[in-house]
PDB file of C-alpha atoms in Angstrom:
ATOM      1  CA  UNK A   1       0.052  -0.106   0.314  1.00 62.00           C
ATOM      2  CA  UNK A   2       2.735   2.279   1.017  1.00 52.00           C
ATOM      3  CA  UNK A   3       4.370   1.718  -2.538  1.00 46.00           C
ATOM      4  CA  UNK A   4       1.023   2.498  -4.404  1.00 53.00           C
ATOM      5  CA  UNK A   5       0.553   5.679  -2.720  1.00 43.00           C
ATOM      6  CA  UNK A   6       4.418   6.605  -2.868  1.00 47.00           C
ATOM      7  CA  UNK A   7       4.000   6.007  -6.586  1.00 44.00           C
ATOM      8  CA  UNK A   8       0.602   7.978  -7.151  1.00 44.00           C
ATOM      9  CA  UNK A   9       2.544  10.970  -5.239  1.00 45.00           C
ATOM     10  CA  UNK A  10       5.228  10.764  -7.339  1.00 47.00           C
ATOM     11  CA  UNK A  11       3.558  10.954 -10.287  1.00 50.00           C
ATOM     12  CA  UNK A  12       1.457  13.706  -9.053  1.00 44.00           C
ATOM     13  CA  UNK A  13       4.228  15.819  -8.171  1.00 46.00           C
ATOM     14  CA  UNK A  14       5.901  15.597 -11.804  1.00 47.00           C
ATOM     15  CA  UNK A  15       2.610  16.430 -13.441  1.00 50.00           C
ATOM     16  CA  UNK A  16       1.479  19.102 -11.368  1.00 45.00           C
ATOM     17  CA  UNK A  17       3.409  22.549 -11.400  1.00 42.00           C
ATOM     18  CA  UNK A  18       4.648  23.705  -8.273  1.00 38.00           C
ATOM     19  CA  UNK A  19       2.714  25.689  -6.088  1.00 37.00           C
ATOM     20  CA  UNK A  20       5.463  28.410  -5.523  1.00 36.00           C
ATOM     21  CA  UNK A  21       5.377  28.879  -9.038  1.00 39.00           C
ATOM     22  CA  UNK A  22       1.911  29.289  -9.637  1.00 41.00           C
ATOM     23  CA  UNK A  23       2.135  31.776  -6.875  1.00 38.00           C
ATOM     24  CA  UNK A  24       4.429  34.076  -8.154  1.00 43.00           C
ATOM     25  CA  UNK A  25       2.667  34.095 -11.957  1.00 46.00           C
ATOM     26  CA  UNK A  26      -0.723  34.701 -10.120  1.00 60.00           C
ATOM     27  CA  UNK A  27       0.220  37.647  -8.038  1.00 68.00           C
ATOM     28  CA  UNK A  28      -1.796  40.456  -8.675  1.00 78.00           C
ATOM     29  CA  UNK A  29       0.680  42.856  -8.546  1.00 78.00           C
ATOM     30  CA  UNK A  30       2.060  40.655 -11.761  1.00 81.00           C
ATOM     31  CA  UNK A  31      -1.341  41.352 -13.378  1.00 85.00           C
ATOM     32  CA  UNK A  32      -1.311  44.840 -12.467  1.00 86.00           C
ATOM     33  CA  UNK A  33       2.220  45.568 -13.941  1.00 85.00           C
ATOM     34  CA  UNK A  34       1.065  43.480 -17.129  1.00 88.00           C
ATOM     35  CA  UNK A  35      -2.126  46.070 -17.598  1.00 90.00           C
ATOM     36  CA  UNK A  36       0.301  49.238 -17.103  1.00 89.00           C
ATOM     37  CA  UNK A  37       2.314  47.797 -19.975  1.00 91.00           C
ATOM     38  CA  UNK A  38      -0.424  46.700 -22.270  1.00 93.00           C
ATOM     39  CA  UNK A  39      -2.150  50.060 -21.262  1.00 94.00           C
ATOM     40  CA  UNK A  40       0.811  51.877 -22.074  1.00 94.00           C
ATOM     41  CA  UNK A  41       1.630  50.404 -25.240  1.00 95.00           C
ATOM     42  CA  UNK A  42      -1.684  50.240 -26.693  1.00 96.00           C
ATOM     43  CA  UNK A  43      -2.008  54.103 -25.730  1.00 96.00           C
ATOM     44  CA  UNK A  44       1.210  54.626 -28.124  1.00 95.00           C
ATOM     45  CA  UNK A  45       0.292  52.468 -30.705  1.00 96.00           C
ATOM     46  CA  UNK A  46      -2.835  53.815 -31.370  1.00 96.00           C
ATOM     47  CA  UNK A  47      -1.773  57.612 -30.758  1.00 96.00           C
ATOM     48  CA  UNK A  48       0.985  56.700 -33.483  1.00 95.00           C
ATOM     49  CA  UNK A  49      -1.935  54.877 -35.968  1.00 94.00           C
ATOM     50  CA  UNK A  50      -4.472  58.091 -35.641  1.00 94.00           C
ATOM     51  CA  UNK A  51      -0.915  60.398 -36.277  1.00 95.00           C
ATOM     52  CA  UNK A  52      -0.687  58.766 -39.392  1.00 94.00           C
ATOM     53  CA  UNK A  53       1.660  56.258 -38.854  1.00 95.00           C
ATOM     54  CA  UNK A  54       1.864  53.200 -40.759  1.00 93.00           C
ATOM     55  CA  UNK A  55       0.714  50.167 -38.656  1.00 91.00           C
ATOM     56  CA  UNK A  56       4.619  48.854 -39.123  1.00 92.00           C
ATOM     57  CA  UNK A  57       5.878  52.131 -38.100  1.00 95.00           C
ATOM     58  CA  UNK A  58       3.125  52.548 -35.204  1.00 95.00           C
ATOM     59  CA  UNK A  59       4.016  49.095 -33.959  1.00 94.00           C
ATOM     60  CA  UNK A  60       7.928  49.629 -33.807  1.00 93.00           C
ATOM     61  CA  UNK A  61       7.437  52.819 -32.187  1.00 93.00           C
ATOM     62  CA  UNK A  62       5.226  51.490 -29.736  1.00 94.00           C
ATOM     63  CA  UNK A  63       7.035  48.487 -28.952  1.00 92.00           C
ATOM     64  CA  UNK A  64      10.926  50.535 -28.532  1.00 90.00           C
ATOM     65  CA  UNK A  65       9.488  53.036 -26.295  1.00 89.00           C
ATOM     66  CA  UNK A  66       7.704  50.427 -23.845  1.00 86.00           C
ATOM     67  CA  UNK A  67      10.648  48.467 -24.084  1.00 84.00           C
ATOM     68  CA  UNK A  68      12.651  51.213 -23.053  1.00 77.00           C
ATOM     69  CA  UNK A  69      10.300  52.134 -19.873  1.00 72.00           C
ATOM     70  CA  UNK A  70      10.031  48.601 -19.123  1.00 74.00           C
ATOM     71  CA  UNK A  71      13.834  48.100 -19.227  1.00 69.00           C
ATOM     72  CA  UNK A  72      14.531  50.909 -16.615  1.00 65.00           C
ATOM     73  CA  UNK A  73      11.968  49.760 -14.254  1.00 67.00           C
ATOM     74  CA  UNK A  74      13.067  48.312 -11.217  1.00 70.00           C
ATOM     75  CA  UNK A  75      10.123  46.377 -10.578  1.00 73.00           C
ATOM     76  CA  UNK A  76      10.738  42.852  -9.248  1.00 76.00           C
ATOM     77  CA  UNK A  77       7.234  41.687 -10.842  1.00 75.00           C
ATOM     78  CA  UNK A  78       8.149  41.923 -14.408  1.00 77.00           C
ATOM     79  CA  UNK A  79      10.335  38.646 -14.534  1.00 80.00           C
ATOM     80  CA  UNK A  80       7.205  36.494 -13.797  1.00 82.00           C
ATOM     81  CA  UNK A  81       5.360  37.989 -16.754  1.00 82.00           C
ATOM     82  CA  UNK A  82       4.792  35.555 -19.844  1.00 86.00           C
ATOM     83  CA  UNK A  83       5.603  36.733 -23.432  1.00 87.00           C
ATOM     84  CA  UNK A  84       2.187  35.218 -24.715  1.00 90.00           C
ATOM     85  CA  UNK A  85      -0.062  36.589 -22.116  1.00 91.00           C
ATOM     86  CA  UNK A  86       1.637  40.064 -22.244  1.00 91.00           C
ATOM     87  CA  UNK A  87       0.946  39.702 -26.138  1.00 94.00           C
ATOM     88  CA  UNK A  88      -2.612  38.827 -25.545  1.00 95.00           C
ATOM     89  CA  UNK A  89      -3.668  41.343 -23.196  1.00 95.00           C
ATOM     90  CA  UNK A  90      -1.596  43.810 -25.214  1.00 95.00           C
ATOM     91  CA  UNK A  91      -3.671  42.806 -28.581  1.00 96.00           C
ATOM     92  CA  UNK A  92      -6.931  43.154 -26.332  1.00 96.00           C
ATOM     93  CA  UNK A  93      -6.236  46.371 -25.284  1.00 96.00           C
ATOM     94  CA  UNK A  94      -5.600  47.779 -28.789  1.00 96.00           C
ATOM     95  CA  UNK A  95      -8.723  45.919 -30.335  1.00 96.00           C
ATOM     96  CA  UNK A  96     -10.855  47.550 -28.112  1.00 95.00           C
ATOM     97  CA  UNK A  97      -9.108  50.965 -28.272  1.00 94.00           C
ATOM     98  CA  UNK A  98      -8.463  51.723 -31.745  1.00 94.00           C
ATOM     99  CA  UNK A  99      -9.059  48.416 -33.430  1.00 93.00           C
ATOM    100  CA  UNK A 100     -12.371  49.200 -35.116  1.00 93.00           C
ATOM    101  CA  UNK A 101     -10.836  52.048 -36.682  1.00 89.00           C
ATOM    102  CA  UNK A 102      -8.272  49.800 -38.726  1.00 86.00           C
ATOM    103  CA  UNK A 103     -10.645  46.690 -39.103  1.00 90.00           C
ATOM    104  CA  UNK A 104      -9.792  44.769 -36.115  1.00 91.00           C
ATOM    105  CA  UNK A 105     -12.913  43.519 -34.597  1.00 92.00           C
ATOM    106  CA  UNK A 106     -13.451  40.841 -31.899  1.00 93.00           C
ATOM    107  CA  UNK A 107     -11.641  37.235 -31.286  1.00 95.00           C
ATOM    108  CA  UNK A 108     -10.347  37.376 -34.859  1.00 95.00           C
ATOM    109  CA  UNK A 109      -8.848  41.051 -34.718  1.00 94.00           C
ATOM    110  CA  UNK A 110      -7.294  40.043 -31.389  1.00 96.00           C
ATOM    111  CA  UNK A 111      -5.605  36.770 -32.799  1.00 96.00           C
ATOM    112  CA  UNK A 112      -4.481  38.771 -36.007  1.00 96.00           C
ATOM    113  CA  UNK A 113      -3.167  41.525 -33.690  1.00 96.00           C
ATOM    114  CA  UNK A 114      -1.386  39.341 -31.357  1.00 96.00           C
ATOM    115  CA  UNK A 115       0.685  37.260 -33.795  1.00 96.00           C
ATOM    116  CA  UNK A 116       1.205  40.282 -35.465  1.00 95.00           C
ATOM    117  CA  UNK A 117       2.747  42.148 -32.516  1.00 94.00           C
ATOM    118  CA  UNK A 118       4.949  38.689 -31.843  1.00 93.00           C
ATOM    119  CA  UNK A 119       6.059  38.638 -35.073  1.00 93.00           C
ATOM    120  CA  UNK A 120       7.340  42.299 -35.343  1.00 91.00           C
ATOM    121  CA  UNK A 121       8.438  42.151 -31.648  1.00 90.00           C
ATOM    122  CA  UNK A 122      10.914  39.447 -32.336  1.00 88.00           C
ATOM    123  CA  UNK A 123      12.088  41.413 -35.364  1.00 86.00           C
ATOM    124  CA  UNK A 124      12.506  44.704 -33.425  1.00 82.00           C
ATOM    125  CA  UNK A 125      14.078  43.587 -30.350  1.00 74.00           C
ATOM    126  CA  UNK A 126      15.426  40.055 -30.880  1.00 63.00           C
ATOM    127  CA  UNK A 127      17.773  40.143 -27.764  1.00 63.00           C
ATOM    128  CA  UNK A 128      15.166  41.985 -25.642  1.00 58.00           C
ATOM    129  CA  UNK A 129      12.127  40.637 -23.690  1.00 56.00           C
ATOM    130  CA  UNK A 130       9.343  42.778 -22.098  1.00 55.00           C
ATOM    131  CA  UNK A 131       9.360  40.801 -18.974  1.00 50.00           C
ATOM    132  CA  UNK A 132      13.322  40.177 -18.618  1.00 48.00           C
TER     133      UNK A 132
END
């Protein structure tokens, strides 16, 4: 019986993420920081598009400006932000704030902008990461 219990406990430990890691990534301060970053990016991107920048120019400009702000941030929570989660939140913000003005609406708009953001982000700052 002890052998079966030990084996099951071992399997559960392997398949289940550590509680300490889950705590750090679900910390409300991480969500707040991620929200501030996505709001900042969205404002910069939407303003650049409204000022006549092409979508590529607006994207690169907003990425660089937001990256510069984050790079100099001393907030220790930034290391827990996942790039995919941040990209999704940025896409949601942009689609909600100014997406309809250039044809991005709903889930399809969010998915398109998220993949577009990640593609341009990798090309613009290949050696940086918003969250590191």
